[in-house]
PDB file of C-alpha atoms in Angstrom:
ATOM      1  CA  UNK K1367     184.310 110.186 145.457  1.00 47.00           C
ATOM      2  CA  UNK K1368     180.515 110.288 145.956  1.00 44.00           C
ATOM      3  CA  UNK K1369     181.084 110.680 149.692  1.00 48.00           C
ATOM      4  CA  UNK K1370     182.001 114.275 149.023  1.00 54.00           C
ATOM      5  CA  UNK K1371     178.575 114.935 147.556  1.00 53.00           C
ATOM      6  CA  UNK K1372     176.033 115.077 150.416  1.00 58.00           C
ATOM      7  CA  UNK K1373     173.001 114.659 148.100  1.00 60.00           C
ATOM      8  CA  UNK K1374     174.270 111.469 146.452  1.00 54.00           C
ATOM      9  CA  UNK K1375     175.420 110.120 149.812  1.00 51.00           C
ATOM     10  CA  UNK K1376     171.966 110.592 151.362  1.00 60.00           C
ATOM     11  CA  UNK K1377     170.257 108.909 148.390  1.00 56.00           C
ATOM     12  CA  UNK K1378     172.598 105.925 148.539  1.00 54.00           C
ATOM     13  CA  UNK K1379     172.083 105.635 152.291  1.00 57.00           C
ATOM     14  CA  UNK K1380     168.297 105.712 151.846  1.00 55.00           C
ATOM     15  CA  UNK K1381     168.462 103.092 149.077  1.00 51.00           C
ATOM     16  CA  UNK K1382     170.637 100.840 151.235  1.00 51.00           C
ATOM     17  CA  UNK K1383     168.189 101.169 154.137  1.00 58.00           C
ATOM     18  CA  UNK K1384     165.216 100.220 151.908  1.00 45.00           C
ATOM     19  CA  UNK K1385     167.056  97.225 150.449  1.00 45.00           C
ATOM     20  CA  UNK K1386     168.090  95.960 153.868  1.00 49.00           C
ATOM     21  CA  UNK K1387     164.541  96.402 155.193  1.00 50.00           C
ATOM     22  CA  UNK K1388     163.071  94.546 152.222  1.00 44.00           C
ATOM     23  CA  UNK K1389     165.548  91.743 152.590  1.00 46.00           C
ATOM     24  CA  UNK K1390     164.681  91.417 156.253  1.00 44.00           C
ATOM     25  CA  UNK K1391     160.942  91.324 155.519  1.00 46.00           C
ATOM     26  CA  UNK K1392     161.329  88.628 152.839  1.00 47.00           C
ATOM     27  CA  UNK K1393     163.729  86.771 155.083  1.00 53.00           C
ATOM     28  CA  UNK K1394     160.988  86.576 157.705  1.00 77.00           C
ATOM     29  CA  UNK K1395     158.672  84.642 155.360  1.00 84.00           C
ATOM     30  CA  UNK K1396     158.806  80.851 155.309  1.00 88.00           C
ATOM     31  CA  UNK K1397     156.652  77.805 154.686  1.00 90.00           C
ATOM     32  CA  UNK K1398     154.377  76.709 157.523  1.00 92.00           C
ATOM     33  CA  UNK K1399     153.277  73.066 157.558  1.00 94.00           C
ATOM     34  CA  UNK K1400     149.832  72.578 159.036  1.00 92.00           C
ATOM     35  CA  UNK K1401     147.362  69.780 159.680  1.00 94.00           C
ATOM     36  CA  UNK K1402     143.644  69.664 160.427  1.00 93.00           C
ATOM     37  CA  UNK K1403     143.319  66.983 163.101  1.00 92.00           C
ATOM     38  CA  UNK K1404     139.595  66.260 162.844  1.00 92.00           C
ATOM     39  CA  UNK K1405     138.639  62.650 162.078  1.00 90.00           C
ATOM     40  CA  UNK K1406     136.521  63.326 158.969  1.00 89.00           C
ATOM     41  CA  UNK K1407     135.899  65.844 156.146  1.00 87.00           C
ATOM     42  CA  UNK K1408     139.440  67.250 156.289  1.00 90.00           C
ATOM     43  CA  UNK K1409     139.974  67.546 152.526  1.00 89.00           C
ATOM     44  CA  UNK K1410     139.315  70.820 150.672  1.00 86.00           C
ATOM     45  CA  UNK K1411     139.327  73.097 153.735  1.00 88.00           C
ATOM     46  CA  UNK K1412     140.323  76.640 152.776  1.00 87.00           C
ATOM     47  CA  UNK K1413     143.319  78.265 154.472  1.00 89.00           C
ATOM     48  CA  UNK K1414     143.739  82.000 153.811  1.00 88.00           C
ATOM     49  CA  UNK K1415     146.548  84.191 155.143  1.00 88.00           C
ATOM     50  CA  UNK K1416     144.567  87.416 155.625  1.00 85.00           C
ATOM     51  CA  UNK K1417     147.781  89.365 156.211  1.00 82.00           C
ATOM     52  CA  UNK K1418     149.420  88.497 152.875  1.00 80.00           C
ATOM     53  CA  UNK K1419     146.520  86.898 150.911  1.00 75.00           C
ATOM     54  CA  UNK K1420     148.498  83.690 150.357  1.00 81.00           C
ATOM     55  CA  UNK K1421     145.981  80.842 150.248  1.00 84.00           C
ATOM     56  CA  UNK K1422     145.801  77.077 149.945  1.00 86.00           C
ATOM     57  CA  UNK K1423     143.504  74.096 150.587  1.00 88.00           C
ATOM     58  CA  UNK K1424     144.038  70.915 152.583  1.00 90.00           C
ATOM     59  CA  UNK K1425     144.768  67.573 150.942  1.00 89.00           C
ATOM     60  CA  UNK K1426     142.948  64.268 151.547  1.00 88.00           C
ATOM     61  CA  UNK K1427     144.631  63.805 154.942  1.00 91.00           C
ATOM     62  CA  UNK K1428     144.113  67.382 156.161  1.00 91.00           C
ATOM     63  CA  UNK K1429     147.676  68.598 155.523  1.00 93.00           C
ATOM     64  CA  UNK K1430     148.507  72.008 154.038  1.00 92.00           C
ATOM     65  CA  UNK K1431     151.504  74.276 153.391  1.00 92.00           C
ATOM     66  CA  UNK K1432     151.301  78.086 153.344  1.00 92.00           C
ATOM     67  CA  UNK K1433     153.758  80.987 153.365  1.00 90.00           C
ATOM     68  CA  UNK K1434     153.712  82.998 156.610  1.00 91.00           C
ATOM     69  CA  UNK K1435     155.654  85.337 158.814  1.00 90.00           C
ATOM     70  CA  UNK K1436     155.236  86.098 162.524  1.00 91.00           C
ATOM     71  CA  UNK K1437     151.902  87.638 163.595  1.00 90.00           C
ATOM     72  CA  UNK K1438     150.111  86.682 160.354  1.00 91.00           C
ATOM     73  CA  UNK K1439     146.481  85.610 160.747  1.00 91.00           C
ATOM     74  CA  UNK K1440     145.157  82.441 159.104  1.00 92.00           C
ATOM     75  CA  UNK K1441     141.440  82.089 158.370  1.00 89.00           C
ATOM     76  CA  UNK K1442     140.285  78.466 158.174  1.00 89.00           C
ATOM     77  CA  UNK K1443     136.870  77.832 156.606  1.00 86.00           C
ATOM     78  CA  UNK K1444     134.839  74.967 155.148  1.00 82.00           C
ATOM     79  CA  UNK K1445     131.260  73.808 154.719  1.00 78.00           C
ATOM     80  CA  UNK K1446     131.518  71.263 157.539  1.00 82.00           C
ATOM     81  CA  UNK K1447     133.240  73.284 160.282  1.00 86.00           C
ATOM     82  CA  UNK K1448     132.869  76.628 162.049  1.00 86.00           C
ATOM     83  CA  UNK K1449     135.275  79.217 160.530  1.00 87.00           C
ATOM     84  CA  UNK K1450     138.260  79.859 162.780  1.00 89.00           C
ATOM     85  CA  UNK K1451     141.183  82.311 162.927  1.00 90.00           C
ATOM     86  CA  UNK K1452     144.660  81.359 164.080  1.00 90.00           C
ATOM     87  CA  UNK K1453     147.543  83.799 164.689  1.00 92.00           C
ATOM     88  CA  UNK K1454     151.050  82.681 163.730  1.00 92.00           C
ATOM     89  CA  UNK K1455     152.885  83.230 166.995  1.00 92.00           C
ATOM     90  CA  UNK K1456     156.663  83.398 167.271  1.00 91.00           C
ATOM     91  CA  UNK K1457     156.652  79.892 168.734  1.00 92.00           C
ATOM     92  CA  UNK K1458     154.595  78.465 165.848  1.00 91.00           C
ATOM     93  CA  UNK K1459     156.753  80.331 163.329  1.00 91.00           C
ATOM     94  CA  UNK K1460     159.992  78.969 164.798  1.00 91.00           C
ATOM     95  CA  UNK K1461     158.562  75.455 165.080  1.00 91.00           C
ATOM     96  CA  UNK K1462     157.260  75.584 161.492  1.00 91.00           C
ATOM     97  CA  UNK K1463     154.185  73.464 162.259  1.00 92.00           C
ATOM     98  CA  UNK K1464     150.577  74.186 163.211  1.00 92.00           C
ATOM     99  CA  UNK K1465     147.985  71.649 164.340  1.00 93.00           C
ATOM    100  CA  UNK K1466     144.324  72.637 164.236  1.00 92.00           C
ATOM    101  CA  UNK K1467     141.153  70.946 165.476  1.00 92.00           C
ATOM    102  CA  UNK K1468     137.997  72.631 164.185  1.00 91.00           C
ATOM    103  CA  UNK K1469     134.552  72.785 165.755  1.00 88.00           C
ATOM    104  CA  UNK K1470     131.949  70.895 163.762  1.00 86.00           C
ATOM    105  CA  UNK K1471     129.171  73.024 162.301  1.00 78.00           C
ATOM    106  CA  UNK K1472     125.854  71.753 163.663  1.00 71.00           C
ATOM    107  CA  UNK K1473     122.688  72.548 161.714  1.00 59.00           C
ATOM    108  CA  UNK K1474     119.799  72.787 164.152  1.00 54.00           C
ATOM    109  CA  UNK K1475     116.602  70.992 163.112  1.00 50.00           C
ATOM    110  CA  UNK K1476     113.253  72.713 163.151  1.00 52.00           C
ATOM    111  CA  UNK K1477     111.080  72.095 166.175  1.00 56.00           C
ATOM    112  CA  UNK K1478     109.167  68.817 165.953  1.00 51.00           C
ATOM    113  CA  UNK K1479     105.547  68.527 167.061  1.00 51.00           C
ATOM    114  CA  UNK K1480     104.115  65.137 168.007  1.00 52.00           C
ATOM    115  CA  UNK K1481     100.721  64.245 166.638  1.00 55.00           C
ATOM    116  CA  UNK K1482      97.581  63.244 168.568  1.00 56.00           C
ATOM    117  CA  UNK K1483      97.664  60.210 170.821  1.00 63.00           C
ATOM    118  CA  UNK K1484      96.179  57.007 169.449  1.00 61.00           C
ATOM    119  CA  UNK K1485      93.230  55.485 171.291  1.00 63.00           C
ATOM    120  CA  UNK K1486      93.448  51.959 169.933  1.00 62.00           C
ATOM    121  CA  UNK K1487      90.242  52.366 167.945  1.00 67.00           C
ATOM    122  CA  UNK K1488      91.563  52.134 164.383  1.00 61.00           C
ATOM    123  CA  UNK K1489      88.565  53.656 162.655  1.00 66.00           C
ATOM    124  CA  UNK K1490      88.410  56.579 165.066  1.00 68.00           C
ATOM    125  CA  UNK K1491      92.195  57.183 164.991  1.00 61.00           C
ATOM    126  CA  UNK K1492      92.206  57.326 161.171  1.00 61.00           C
ATOM    127  CA  UNK K1493      89.531  60.027 161.271  1.00 65.00           C
ATOM    128  CA  UNK K1494      91.571  62.075 163.788  1.00 66.00           C
ATOM    129  CA  UNK K1495      94.844  61.944 161.850  1.00 60.00           C
ATOM    130  CA  UNK K1496      95.260  64.881 159.500  1.00 61.00           C
ATOM    131  CA  UNK K1497      97.208  64.247 156.298  1.00 57.00           C
ATOM    132  CA  UNK K1498      98.589  67.084 154.212  1.00 56.00           C
ATOM    133  CA  UNK K1499     100.643  65.536 151.427  1.00 59.00           C
ATOM    134  CA  UNK K1500      99.392  62.904 149.032  1.00 58.00           C
ATOM    135  CA  UNK K1501     101.518  59.790 148.495  1.00 56.00           C
ATOM    136  CA  UNK K1502     103.878  60.173 145.536  1.00 60.00           C
ATOM    137  CA  UNK K1503     106.554  58.045 143.859  1.00 54.00           C
ATOM    138  CA  UNK K1504     109.109  58.932 146.574  1.00 60.00           C
ATOM    139  CA  UNK K1505     106.984  57.146 149.169  1.00 59.00           C
ATOM    140  CA  UNK K1506     107.229  53.869 147.264  1.00 55.00           C
ATOM    141  CA  UNK K1507     110.869  54.235 146.242  1.00 57.00           C
ATOM    142  CA  UNK K1508     110.320  55.182 142.583  1.00 56.00           C
ATOM    143  CA  UNK K1509     112.550  58.025 141.273  1.00 57.00           C
ATOM    144  CA  UNK K1510     110.940  60.842 139.364  1.00 55.00           C
ATOM    145  CA  UNK K1511     110.774  64.598 138.807  1.00 53.00           C
ATOM    146  CA  UNK K1512     108.312  66.499 141.005  1.00 59.00           C
ATOM    147  CA  UNK K1513     108.861  70.056 139.797  1.00 59.00           C
ATOM    148  CA  UNK K1514     107.436  71.920 136.839  1.00 63.00           C
ATOM    149  CA  UNK K1515     109.363  70.967 133.690  1.00 67.00           C
ATOM    150  CA  UNK K1516     111.317  73.799 132.078  1.00 68.00           C
ATOM    151  CA  UNK K1517     110.178  74.946 128.694  1.00 73.00           C
ATOM    152  CA  UNK K1518     112.561  73.612 126.075  1.00 76.00           C
ATOM    153  CA  UNK K1519     114.138  76.050 123.628  1.00 75.00           C
ATOM    154  CA  UNK K1520     114.139  74.284 120.239  1.00 75.00           C
ATOM    155  CA  UNK K1521     116.706  74.829 117.493  1.00 79.00           C
ATOM    156  CA  UNK K1522     115.438  77.193 114.815  1.00 72.00           C
ATOM    157  CA  UNK K1523     116.605  74.944 111.985  1.00 78.00           C
ATOM    158  CA  UNK K1524     115.648  71.321 112.340  1.00 77.00           C
ATOM    159  CA  UNK K1525     113.049  71.690 115.081  1.00 74.00           C
ATOM    160  CA  UNK K1526     111.098  74.898 114.444  1.00 71.00           C
ATOM    161  CA  UNK K1527     111.681  74.875 110.694  1.00 76.00           C
ATOM    162  CA  UNK K1528     111.890  71.426 109.120  1.00 78.00           C
ATOM    163  CA  UNK K1529     111.886  70.326 105.451  1.00 76.00           C
ATOM    164  CA  UNK K1530     108.246  69.288 105.746  1.00 80.00           C
ATOM    165  CA  UNK K1531     106.691  71.674 108.305  1.00 79.00           C
ATOM    166  CA  UNK K1532     107.011  74.917 110.297  1.00 76.00           C
ATOM    167  CA  UNK K1533     106.210  75.249 114.002  1.00 79.00           C
ATOM    168  CA  UNK K1534     104.303  78.553 113.906  1.00 79.00           C
ATOM    169  CA  UNK K1535     104.347  79.070 117.705  1.00 80.00           C
ATOM    170  CA  UNK K1536     108.091  78.338 117.904  1.00 72.00           C
ATOM    171  CA  UNK K1537     108.827  80.656 114.954  1.00 74.00           C
ATOM    172  CA  UNK K1538     106.831  83.448 116.591  1.00 75.00           C
ATOM    173  CA  UNK K1539     108.766  83.006 119.863  1.00 73.00           C
ATOM    174  CA  UNK K1540     112.049  83.286 117.968  1.00 69.00           C
ATOM    175  CA  UNK K1541     111.000  86.376 116.011  1.00 79.00           C
ATOM    176  CA  UNK K1542     109.472  88.114 119.059  1.00 78.00           C
ATOM    177  CA  UNK K1543     112.611  87.619 121.161  1.00 79.00           C
ATOM    178  CA  UNK K1544     110.825  85.367 123.661  1.00 75.00           C
ATOM    179  CA  UNK K1545     113.444  82.614 123.534  1.00 69.00           C
ATOM    180  CA  UNK K1546     116.284  85.151 123.782  1.00 77.00           C
ATOM    181  CA  UNK K1547     114.717  86.643 126.923  1.00 76.00           C
ATOM    182  CA  UNK K1548     114.163  83.137 128.346  1.00 69.00           C
ATOM    183  CA  UNK K1549     117.858  82.242 127.818  1.00 74.00           C
ATOM    184  CA  UNK K1550     118.941  85.471 129.553  1.00 72.00           C
ATOM    185  CA  UNK K1551     116.566  84.834 132.469  1.00 74.00           C
ATOM    186  CA  UNK K1552     117.906  81.304 132.949  1.00 75.00           C
ATOM    187  CA  UNK K1553     121.487  82.574 132.798  1.00 75.00           C
ATOM    188  CA  UNK K1554     120.746  85.125 135.550  1.00 73.00           C
ATOM    189  CA  UNK K1555     119.014  82.477 137.673  1.00 79.00           C
ATOM    190  CA  UNK K1556     122.030  80.169 137.368  1.00 80.00           C
ATOM    191  CA  UNK K1557     124.405  83.000 138.299  1.00 82.00           C
ATOM    192  CA  UNK K1558     122.297  83.985 141.311  1.00 84.00           C
ATOM    193  CA  UNK K1559     122.258  80.377 142.544  1.00 87.00           C
ATOM    194  CA  UNK K1560     126.061  80.199 142.369  1.00 89.00           C
ATOM    195  CA  UNK K1561     126.430  83.567 144.147  1.00 89.00           C
ATOM    196  CA  UNK K1562     124.122  82.406 146.939  1.00 87.00           C
ATOM    197  CA  UNK K1563     126.099  79.161 147.321  1.00 89.00           C
ATOM    198  CA  UNK K1564     129.412  81.058 147.489  1.00 91.00           C
ATOM    199  CA  UNK K1565     128.110  83.488 150.135  1.00 89.00           C
ATOM    200  CA  UNK K1566     126.673  80.572 152.126  1.00 87.00           C
ATOM    201  CA  UNK K1567     130.082  78.831 152.027  1.00 88.00           C
ATOM    202  CA  UNK K1568     132.400  81.774 152.788  1.00 89.00           C
ATOM    203  CA  UNK K1569     130.139  84.363 154.477  1.00 86.00           C
ATOM    204  CA  UNK K1570     130.062  88.146 153.932  1.00 84.00           C
ATOM    205  CA  UNK K1571     132.712  88.785 156.592  1.00 87.00           C
ATOM    206  CA  UNK K1572     135.264  86.695 154.665  1.00 90.00           C
ATOM    207  CA  UNK K1573     135.187  89.060 151.659  1.00 91.00           C
ATOM    208  CA  UNK K1574     135.257  92.170 153.840  1.00 89.00           C
ATOM    209  CA  UNK K1575     138.257  91.011 155.860  1.00 89.00           C
ATOM    210  CA  UNK K1576     140.271  89.263 153.146  1.00 89.00           C
ATOM    211  CA  UNK K1577     139.572  91.510 150.151  1.00 90.00           C
ATOM    212  CA  UNK K1578     138.152  94.748 151.627  1.00 91.00           C
ATOM    213  CA  UNK K1579     134.818  94.313 149.847  1.00 90.00           C
ATOM    214  CA  UNK K1580     132.029  96.010 151.858  1.00 89.00           C
ATOM    215  CA  UNK K1581     129.304  93.611 152.990  1.00 87.00           C
ATOM    216  CA  UNK K1582     126.646  95.462 150.992  1.00 88.00           C
ATOM    217  CA  UNK K1583     128.783  95.023 147.856  1.00 88.00           C
ATOM    218  CA  UNK K1584     129.596  91.293 148.159  1.00 89.00           C
ATOM    219  CA  UNK K1585     126.690  90.127 145.950  1.00 88.00           C
ATOM    220  CA  UNK K1586     127.572  92.636 143.222  1.00 87.00           C
ATOM    221  CA  UNK K1587     131.272  91.728 143.499  1.00 90.00           C
ATOM    222  CA  UNK K1588     130.547  88.036 142.959  1.00 91.00           C
ATOM    223  CA  UNK K1589     128.348  88.763 139.941  1.00 89.00           C
ATOM    224  CA  UNK K1590     131.215  90.865 138.551  1.00 90.00           C
ATOM    225  CA  UNK K1591     133.592  87.915 139.076  1.00 92.00           C
ATOM    226  CA  UNK K1592     131.214  85.523 137.316  1.00 90.00           C
ATOM    227  CA  UNK K1593     130.794  87.846 134.332  1.00 87.00           C
ATOM    228  CA  UNK K1594     134.526  88.495 133.908  1.00 90.00           C
ATOM    229  CA  UNK K1595     136.165  85.185 134.874  1.00 91.00           C
ATOM    230  CA  UNK K1596     135.748  81.418 135.076  1.00 91.00           C
ATOM    231  CA  UNK K1597     134.460  81.628 138.678  1.00 92.00           C
ATOM    232  CA  UNK K1598     131.137  79.884 137.990  1.00 90.00           C
ATOM    233  CA  UNK K1599     132.770  76.815 136.406  1.00 91.00           C
ATOM    234  CA  UNK K1600     135.619  76.727 138.930  1.00 91.00           C
ATOM    235  CA  UNK K1601     133.236  76.804 141.897  1.00 91.00           C
ATOM    236  CA  UNK K1602     130.800  74.299 140.354  1.00 89.00           C
ATOM    237  CA  UNK K1603     133.681  71.902 139.622  1.00 90.00           C
ATOM    238  CA  UNK K1604     135.124  72.273 143.142  1.00 88.00           C
ATOM    239  CA  UNK K1605     138.372  73.962 142.020  1.00 89.00           C
ATOM    240  CA  UNK K1606     138.593  76.074 145.169  1.00 88.00           C
ATOM    241  CA  UNK K1607     142.231  77.088 144.658  1.00 90.00           C
ATOM    242  CA  UNK K1608     141.220  78.698 141.351  1.00 91.00           C
ATOM    243  CA  UNK K1609     138.184  80.254 143.073  1.00 91.00           C
ATOM    244  CA  UNK K1610     140.425  82.014 145.608  1.00 92.00           C
ATOM    245  CA  UNK K1611     142.747  83.135 142.804  1.00 91.00           C
ATOM    246  CA  UNK K1612     139.781  84.766 141.037  1.00 92.00           C
ATOM    247  CA  UNK K1613     138.794  86.561 144.256  1.00 92.00           C
ATOM    248  CA  UNK K1614     142.354  87.908 144.659  1.00 91.00           C
ATOM    249  CA  UNK K1615     142.686  89.016 141.029  1.00 91.00           C
ATOM    250  CA  UNK K1616     139.265  90.637 140.747  1.00 91.00           C
ATOM    251  CA  UNK K1617     139.075  92.303 144.190  1.00 91.00           C
ATOM    252  CA  UNK K1618     141.507  95.119 143.350  1.00 89.00           C
ATOM    253  CA  UNK K1619     139.875  95.704 139.968  1.00 89.00           C
ATOM    254  CA  UNK K1620     136.437  95.855 141.582  1.00 89.00           C
ATOM    255  CA  UNK K1621     137.581  98.234 144.336  1.00 88.00           C
ATOM    256  CA  UNK K1622     139.015 100.576 141.688  1.00 87.00           C
ATOM    257  CA  UNK K1623     135.707 100.493 139.791  1.00 84.00           C
ATOM    258  CA  UNK K1624     133.607 101.470 142.810  1.00 79.00           C
ATOM    259  CA  UNK K1625     136.151 104.184 143.735  1.00 79.00           C
ATOM    260  CA  UNK K1626     135.815 105.693 140.260  1.00 73.00           C
ATOM    261  CA  UNK K1627     132.034 105.713 140.574  1.00 62.00           C
ATOM    262  CA  UNK K1628     132.239 107.578 143.905  1.00 60.00           C
ATOM    263  CA  UNK K1629     134.488 110.243 142.319  1.00 56.00           C
TER     264      UNK K1629
END
């Protein structure tokens, strides 16, 4: 009956075409089984499908499973190895397996300068040798703290104000807002350390390619993630699957925010 109505017929035909196309696209996706074949440090390597944003990490033996379709690009990254991209070719897709050997990341040492030659005259050689650092507990194998101790923030009740006395300096610092400012400063310092560690691990290009975050916005984006999610704890605890989930969830929200500011 609807065949007699050209408008309804065209709509049904269009709907059928969309459904068939969607079914074909989903039918193309399947699980790819991969393995990092390096001899060491194969656990916790990040695998990101930059085409679909599916992500995973390797297990203790370097194995991983990720959803792919032909021509997807996988980005493999870790602290130990040079980041690498692999395209899912038709052959790999049909085979259902991918084997990867990564290039080890080599940190170059600073240039080393040899000191003056020794003459054999002990007294004279000692005079010619320049020493810069005094011997400390590390030189004799004794553990200890070398930095400047952080100022402790005491509890108002029980430490600043006690049943028998009042710490006037501590009370002044509470009333003046000094301790509040100090807490905020330490919070910012901790956040900045985590942001720097994340950028050092993933690199600016990772966020630009995977989540469309401009390189000049990566630092601000990560601070936004820390303020609005559990990113700091997840990253500190090594929960990298949750870290990537935060990136995926917050990237769209952040892009919308910066678009609104431009308008």
